[in-house]
Amino acid sequence: GSQPWRYRRSERLYGASLMGSVLFDRIALIGIGLIGSSIARDIKDAGLARDVVISTRSPETLKRAEELELGTAYTISAAEAVRDADLVIISVPVGASGSVAEQIAPNLKPGAIVTDVGSTKASVIAQMAPHMPDSVHFIPGHPLAGTEKSGPDAGFSGLFRDRWCIFTPLADTDPDALARLKAFWEQLGSRIDEMDAEHHDKVLAIVSHLPHIIAYNIVGTADDLGTVTESEVIKYSASGFRDFTRLAASDPTMWRDVCLHNKDAILEMLARFSEDLAYLQRAIRWGEGDKLFELFTRTRAIRRSIVEAGQDVDAPDFGRHTLDAKK
Ligand code: NAP
């Protein structure tokens, strides 16, 4: 044929080795960076689909996905990728979700589930829902798992194990479709939660977005400080600074989009943060040691409960001490 798009098929890689129960015959992954490629690896490892069609906007990333054998078919066209797919997972920066939804809409299979992994939810819904045909189930989602790395090489299987995946279904969401999508994420090892999009955006503003913004800010400040040379910042970084640099190394495109698309909740939390910082500043200025001690005791207990909830390990440097171990 004279198809203008690139669509190469390999054998039905997973046909012979299906291990998990196949909830979806064909899955289309739009976006194959850290998150998309981690999903692809889990699907492949556990044999969760017969076909996995991969689409990403750049030929370089597509080629890399193919070299890594992350799917069974590869195409640059998101519209072509979703043809006949029973599940479509969109893993692109949140600012791009409207344009992806518009591209795929005409080719979506009736009855298909369309979901995403975006870090903000109200904005993704506002961008995508208007394009979604009535014949498909659009169910927004957000796996709370990741690293500061990006691209298809950064992904790994097991990323979602014991991590939360939050769904923010619309009012008219079909319960059966939601149950099937939840079952899929459970196969990746996720714990499932459900809430409305506005609530999600507020919660994430405090647990994820603010910490990243604070990290970007403190690393930027240290970089700007004339009195501290760059080499000193790096040389003495293990005293605390280093823990912020991990967050501040996160993908600039992703985080630009998060800031722009969760603006209200982030500004609300930042206002609150500045007030509390002013309180801390006052306590330091007036030598109010009891206030400082009380706060630092309270926060230490929060760290303990995170470890108890299995959301981190109680090792020095949050268990990320491989560098020191090598020394
Ligand atoms: P990533 O590694 O940077 O991969 C991004 C993917 O989206 C790539 O396939 C990229 O394609 C594609 N893309 C980038 N800009 C695009 C655009 N304008 N239009 C269409 N496609 C575009 O990102 P990620 O970390 O996987 O994040 C993907 C989504 O997951 C984001 O919405 C993010 O908020 C969310 N999320 C991230 C984390 C995390 O920790 N990283 C955790 C949970 C959720 P090319 O490479 O071909 O350009």
Coordinates of C-alpha atoms and ligand atoms in Angstrom, one line a residue:
G1 CA 0.0 0.0 0.0
S2 CA 0.9 3.6 0.0
Q3 CA 0.6 4.2 3.7
P4 CA 2.5 7.3 4.6
W5 CA 3.2 6.2 8.1
R6 CA 5.7 3.8 9.3
Y7 CA 4.2 0.6 10.7
R8 CA 6.4 -2.3 11.0
R9 CA 5.2 -5.6 12.4
S10 CA 7.3 -8.3 14.0
E11 CA 5.9 -11.7 15.0
R12 CA 3.2 -11.7 17.7
L13 CA 6.0 -11.8 20.2
Y14 CA 3.9 -12.6 23.1
G15 CA 1.5 -15.1 21.4
A16 CA 3.5 -18.1 22.4
S17 CA 4.6 -17.0 25.8
L18 CA 1.5 -15.5 27.4
M19 CA 1.7 -16.0 31.1
G20 CA -0.6 -13.5 32.7
S21 CA -4.3 -13.4 32.1
V22 CA -4.8 -11.4 29.0
L23 CA -7.3 -8.6 29.8
F24 CA -6.6 -6.8 26.5
D25 CA -5.7 -8.4 23.2
R26 CA -4.1 -5.3 21.8
I27 CA -2.6 -2.5 23.7
A28 CA -1.4 0.8 22.2
L29 CA 1.2 2.8 24.0
I30 CA 1.3 6.4 23.0
G31 CA 4.6 7.9 24.4
I32 CA 7.4 5.5 25.3
G33 CA 9.5 7.4 27.8
L34 CA 10.2 6.4 31.4
I35 CA 6.5 5.6 32.1
G36 CA 5.4 4.2 28.8
S37 CA 8.4 1.9 28.4
S38 CA 8.1 0.7 32.0
I39 CA 4.5 -0.3 31.2
A40 CA 5.7 -2.0 28.0
R41 CA 8.3 -4.0 29.9
D42 CA 5.8 -5.2 32.5
I43 CA 3.3 -6.2 29.8
K44 CA 6.0 -8.1 28.0
D45 CA 7.4 -9.8 31.2
A46 CA 4.0 -10.9 32.4
G47 CA 2.5 -11.6 29.0
L48 CA -0.4 -9.3 29.5
A49 CA -1.3 -8.7 25.9
R50 CA -1.0 -10.4 22.5
D51 CA -0.1 -7.2 20.6
V52 CA 1.6 -4.1 21.9
V53 CA 1.7 -1.2 19.4
I54 CA 4.1 1.5 20.2
S55 CA 4.0 5.1 19.0
T56 CA 6.1 8.1 19.8
R57 CA 6.5 11.4 18.0
S58 CA 10.2 11.2 17.1
P59 CA 11.8 8.6 14.8
E60 CA 14.8 8.4 17.2
T61 CA 12.8 7.4 20.2
L62 CA 10.7 5.0 18.1
K63 CA 13.9 3.3 16.8
R64 CA 15.2 3.0 20.3
A65 CA 11.9 1.4 21.5
E66 CA 12.2 -1.1 18.6
E67 CA 15.8 -1.9 19.5
L68 CA 14.7 -2.5 23.1
E69 CA 12.0 -4.8 21.7
L70 CA 9.4 -3.1 23.8
G71 CA 6.4 -4.0 21.5
T72 CA 5.2 -6.0 18.6
A73 CA 4.6 -3.0 16.2
Y74 CA 6.0 0.5 15.9
T75 CA 4.6 3.6 14.2
I76 CA 5.3 7.3 14.3
S77 CA 1.5 7.9 13.9
A78 CA -0.5 7.9 17.1
A79 CA -3.7 7.7 14.9
E80 CA -2.5 4.5 13.3
A81 CA -1.3 3.0 16.6
V82 CA -4.7 3.0 18.2
R83 CA -6.5 1.1 15.4
D84 CA -8.1 -2.1 16.8
A85 CA -6.5 -1.4 20.2
D86 CA -8.6 -2.5 23.2
L87 CA -6.6 -0.4 25.6
V88 CA -4.8 2.9 24.8
I89 CA -2.4 4.3 27.3
I90 CA -1.1 7.8 26.7
S91 CA 2.2 8.6 28.4
V92 CA 3.2 12.0 27.1
P93 CA 3.8 15.3 28.9
V94 CA 0.4 16.6 30.2
G95 CA 0.5 19.6 27.9
A96 CA 0.5 17.3 24.9
S97 CA -2.5 15.2 25.9
G98 CA -5.1 17.4 24.0
S99 CA -3.3 17.1 20.8
V100 CA -2.8 13.4 21.1
A101 CA -6.5 12.9 21.9
E102 CA -7.4 14.9 18.8
Q103 CA -5.1 12.7 16.6
I104 CA -6.3 9.4 17.9
A105 CA -10.0 10.1 18.2
P106 CA -11.2 9.2 14.7
N107 CA -9.5 5.7 14.8
L108 CA -10.5 4.5 18.3
K109 CA -12.2 1.2 18.4
P110 CA -15.7 1.2 19.8
G111 CA -15.6 -0.2 23.4
A112 CA -11.9 0.6 23.8
I113 CA -10.5 2.0 27.0
V114 CA -8.4 5.2 26.7
T115 CA -6.4 6.1 29.7
D116 CA -3.3 8.3 30.6
V117 CA -0.6 8.5 33.2
G118 CA -0.4 12.3 33.5
S119 CA 0.7 13.9 36.7
T120 CA -2.2 16.4 36.6
K121 CA -5.8 15.3 36.1
A122 CA -8.3 18.2 35.8
S123 CA -6.3 19.7 32.9
V124 CA -5.9 16.4 31.1
I125 CA -9.6 15.8 31.4
A126 CA -10.4 19.3 30.1
Q127 CA -8.0 18.7 27.2
M128 CA -8.9 15.2 26.2
A129 CA -12.6 14.6 27.1
P130 CA -14.0 16.9 24.3
H131 CA -12.2 14.7 21.7
M132 CA -13.3 11.4 23.0
P133 CA -16.1 9.7 21.1
D134 CA -19.1 8.4 23.1
S135 CA -18.2 4.8 22.0
V136 CA -15.0 4.6 24.1
H137 CA -14.3 4.6 27.8
F138 CA -12.1 7.5 28.8
I139 CA -10.6 6.8 32.3
P140 CA -7.9 9.2 33.4
G141 CA -5.2 7.7 35.7
H142 CA -1.9 8.5 37.4
P143 CA 0.6 6.0 38.6
L144 CA 2.5 7.5 41.5
A145 CA 5.9 6.0 40.5
G146 CA 8.9 7.3 38.7
T147 CA 12.4 8.5 38.8
E148 CA 14.3 11.6 37.7
K149 CA 15.2 9.9 34.4
S150 CA 13.4 10.0 31.1
G151 CA 13.3 8.3 27.8
P152 CA 12.8 4.6 26.8
D153 CA 16.1 3.5 28.3
A154 CA 15.1 4.9 31.7
G155 CA 12.1 2.5 32.1
F156 CA 12.3 -0.8 34.0
S157 CA 9.9 -3.5 34.9
G158 CA 8.5 -3.5 38.4
L159 CA 8.4 0.3 38.5
F160 CA 4.8 0.3 39.6
R161 CA 5.0 -2.6 42.1
D162 CA 3.6 -1.5 45.5
R163 CA 3.1 2.0 44.2
W164 CA -0.3 3.7 44.1
C165 CA -2.2 4.2 40.9
I166 CA -5.0 6.8 41.2
F167 CA -7.9 6.9 38.9
T168 CA -10.1 10.0 38.5
P169 CA -13.1 8.6 36.6
L170 CA -15.7 10.9 35.1
A171 CA -19.3 10.8 36.5
D172 CA -20.6 8.5 33.7
T173 CA -17.7 6.0 33.7
D174 CA -18.7 2.4 33.0
P175 CA -18.0 0.4 36.1
D176 CA -17.0 -2.7 34.1
A177 CA -14.4 -0.7 32.1
L178 CA -13.0 0.8 35.2
A179 CA -12.8 -2.6 36.9
R180 CA -10.9 -4.0 33.9
L181 CA -8.4 -1.1 33.9
K182 CA -7.9 -1.5 37.6
A183 CA -7.3 -5.2 37.1
F184 CA -4.6 -4.3 34.5
W185 CA -2.8 -2.0 36.9
E186 CA -3.0 -4.6 39.6
Q187 CA -1.2 -7.0 37.3
L188 CA 1.6 -4.4 37.2
G189 CA 1.7 -4.7 41.0
S190 CA 0.0 -1.3 41.7
R191 CA -2.3 -0.5 44.6
I192 CA -5.4 1.2 43.4
D193 CA -7.2 4.4 44.6
E194 CA -9.9 6.5 43.2
M195 CA -10.8 10.2 43.7
D196 CA -12.1 13.2 41.8
A197 CA -9.7 15.1 39.6
E198 CA -9.7 18.3 41.7
H199 CA -8.9 16.4 44.9
H200 CA -6.1 14.5 43.1
D201 CA -4.6 17.8 41.9
K202 CA -4.5 19.3 45.4
V203 CA -3.0 16.2 47.0
L204 CA -0.4 15.9 44.3
A205 CA 0.4 19.6 44.6
I206 CA 1.6 18.9 48.1
V207 CA 3.1 15.5 47.9
S208 CA 4.8 15.8 44.5
H209 CA 4.6 19.2 42.8
L210 CA 5.7 21.4 45.7
P211 CA 8.7 19.2 46.6
H212 CA 9.9 19.4 43.0
I213 CA 9.4 23.2 42.8
I214 CA 11.2 23.6 46.1
A215 CA 14.0 21.4 44.9
Y216 CA 14.3 23.3 41.6
N217 CA 14.4 26.5 43.7
I218 CA 17.0 25.5 46.2
V219 CA 19.3 24.1 43.6
G220 CA 18.9 27.2 41.5
T221 CA 19.6 29.4 44.5
A222 CA 22.8 27.4 45.4
D223 CA 23.8 27.7 41.8
D224 CA 23.3 31.5 41.8
L225 CA 25.1 32.2 45.1
G226 CA 28.3 34.0 44.4
T227 CA 29.9 33.1 47.7
V228 CA 29.7 29.4 47.2
T229 CA 31.6 28.1 44.2
E230 CA 30.2 25.4 42.1
S231 CA 32.9 23.0 43.1
E232 CA 32.1 23.5 46.8
V233 CA 28.4 22.9 46.1
I234 CA 29.2 19.6 44.5
K235 CA 32.1 18.6 46.8
Y236 CA 30.0 19.0 50.0
S237 CA 26.7 18.0 48.5
A238 CA 26.2 14.9 50.7
S239 CA 25.3 17.2 53.6
G240 CA 21.8 17.6 52.3
F241 CA 21.9 19.4 49.0
R242 CA 22.3 16.1 47.1
D243 CA 18.8 14.9 48.1
F244 CA 17.3 18.0 46.4
T245 CA 19.4 17.6 43.3
R246 CA 17.8 14.3 42.5
L247 CA 14.4 15.9 42.3
A248 CA 15.8 18.9 40.5
A249 CA 17.2 16.7 37.8
S250 CA 13.7 15.7 36.7
D251 CA 12.6 16.2 33.1
P252 CA 12.2 19.9 32.3
T253 CA 9.4 19.4 29.8
M254 CA 7.4 17.3 32.2
W255 CA 7.7 19.7 35.1
R256 CA 7.1 22.8 33.0
D257 CA 3.8 21.2 31.9
V258 CA 2.9 20.1 35.5
C259 CA 3.4 23.7 36.7
L260 CA 1.4 25.2 33.9
H261 CA -1.4 22.6 34.2
N262 CA -1.9 22.5 38.0
K263 CA -1.4 26.2 38.4
D264 CA -4.2 26.9 41.0
A265 CA -3.5 24.1 43.4
I266 CA 0.3 24.7 43.2
L267 CA -0.1 28.5 43.8
E268 CA -2.4 27.7 46.8
M269 CA 0.1 25.3 48.3
L270 CA 3.0 27.7 47.6
A271 CA 1.2 30.4 49.5
R272 CA 0.8 28.1 52.4
F273 CA 4.4 27.0 52.2
S274 CA 5.7 30.6 52.2
E275 CA 3.6 31.4 55.4
D276 CA 5.1 28.3 57.1
L277 CA 8.6 29.2 56.0
A278 CA 8.1 32.7 57.4
Y279 CA 7.1 31.1 60.8
L280 CA 10.3 29.1 60.7
Q281 CA 12.3 32.2 59.7
R282 CA 10.9 34.1 62.7
A283 CA 11.6 31.2 65.1
I284 CA 15.2 31.2 63.9
R285 CA 15.6 35.0 64.2
W286 CA 14.1 35.1 67.7
G287 CA 16.0 32.0 68.9
E288 CA 12.8 30.1 69.6
G289 CA 14.4 26.7 69.9
D290 CA 11.3 25.1 71.3
K291 CA 9.3 25.9 68.2
L292 CA 12.0 24.5 66.0
F293 CA 12.3 21.4 68.1
E294 CA 8.6 20.8 68.1
L295 CA 8.4 21.1 64.3
F296 CA 11.4 18.9 63.6
T297 CA 10.0 16.2 66.0
R298 CA 6.7 16.2 64.1
T299 CA 8.3 15.9 60.7
R300 CA 10.6 13.1 61.8
A301 CA 7.5 11.1 62.7
I302 CA 6.2 11.6 59.2
R303 CA 9.4 10.1 57.8
R304 CA 8.8 7.1 60.1
S305 CA 5.3 6.5 58.9
I306 CA 6.4 6.6 55.2
V307 CA 8.8 3.8 55.9
E308 CA 6.2 1.9 57.8
A309 CA 3.8 2.3 54.9
G310 CA 6.4 0.6 52.6
Q311 CA 6.8 3.7 50.5
D312 CA 10.6 4.0 51.3
V313 CA 13.3 2.0 53.0
D314 CA 14.9 3.0 56.3
A315 CA 18.5 3.0 54.9
P316 CA 20.9 5.9 55.0
D317 CA 20.3 8.4 52.2
F318 CA 16.9 6.8 51.6
G319 CA 18.6 3.7 50.4
R320 CA 20.1 5.5 47.5
H321 CA 23.6 5.1 48.7
T322 CA 25.2 2.9 46.0
L323 CA 27.7 5.7 45.2
D324 CA 29.0 5.8 48.8
A325 CA 29.1 2.0 48.9
K326 CA 31.5 2.0 45.9
K327 CA 33.9 4.4 47.6
Ligands
NAP1 P1 9.5 10.9 29.1 O1 10.4 9.8 29.6 O2 10.2 12.3 28.9 O3 8.8 10.5 27.8 C1 7.9 11.3 27.1 C2 7.2 10.6 26.0 O4 6.3 11.6 25.4 C3 8.2 10.3 24.8 O5 7.7 9.2 24.1 C4 8.1 11.6 24.0 O6 8.3 11.4 22.6 C5 6.6 11.9 24.1 N1 6.4 13.4 23.9 C6 7.1 14.4 24.4 N2 6.6 15.6 24.1 C7 5.5 15.3 23.3 C8 4.6 16.1 22.5 N3 4.6 17.4 22.6 N4 3.7 15.4 21.8 C9 3.6 14.1 21.8 N5 4.5 13.3 22.4 C10 5.4 13.9 23.2 O7 8.3 11.2 30.1 P2 7.7 10.3 31.3 O8 8.5 10.5 32.5 O9 7.5 8.9 30.8 O10 6.3 11.0 31.5 C11 5.2 10.8 30.7 C12 4.0 11.2 31.5 O11 3.9 10.5 32.7 C13 3.9 12.7 31.9 O12 2.6 13.1 31.7 C14 4.2 12.7 33.3 O13 3.6 13.8 34.0 C15 3.7 11.4 33.8 N6 4.3 10.8 35.0 C16 5.7 10.9 35.1 C17 6.3 10.4 36.2 C18 7.8 10.4 36.4 O14 8.3 10.3 37.5 N7 8.6 10.7 35.4 C19 5.6 9.7 37.2 C20 4.2 9.6 37.0 C21 3.6 10.1 35.9 P3 9.7 11.6 21.8 O15 10.8 11.0 22.7 O16 9.5 10.7 20.6 O17 9.8 13.0 21.6

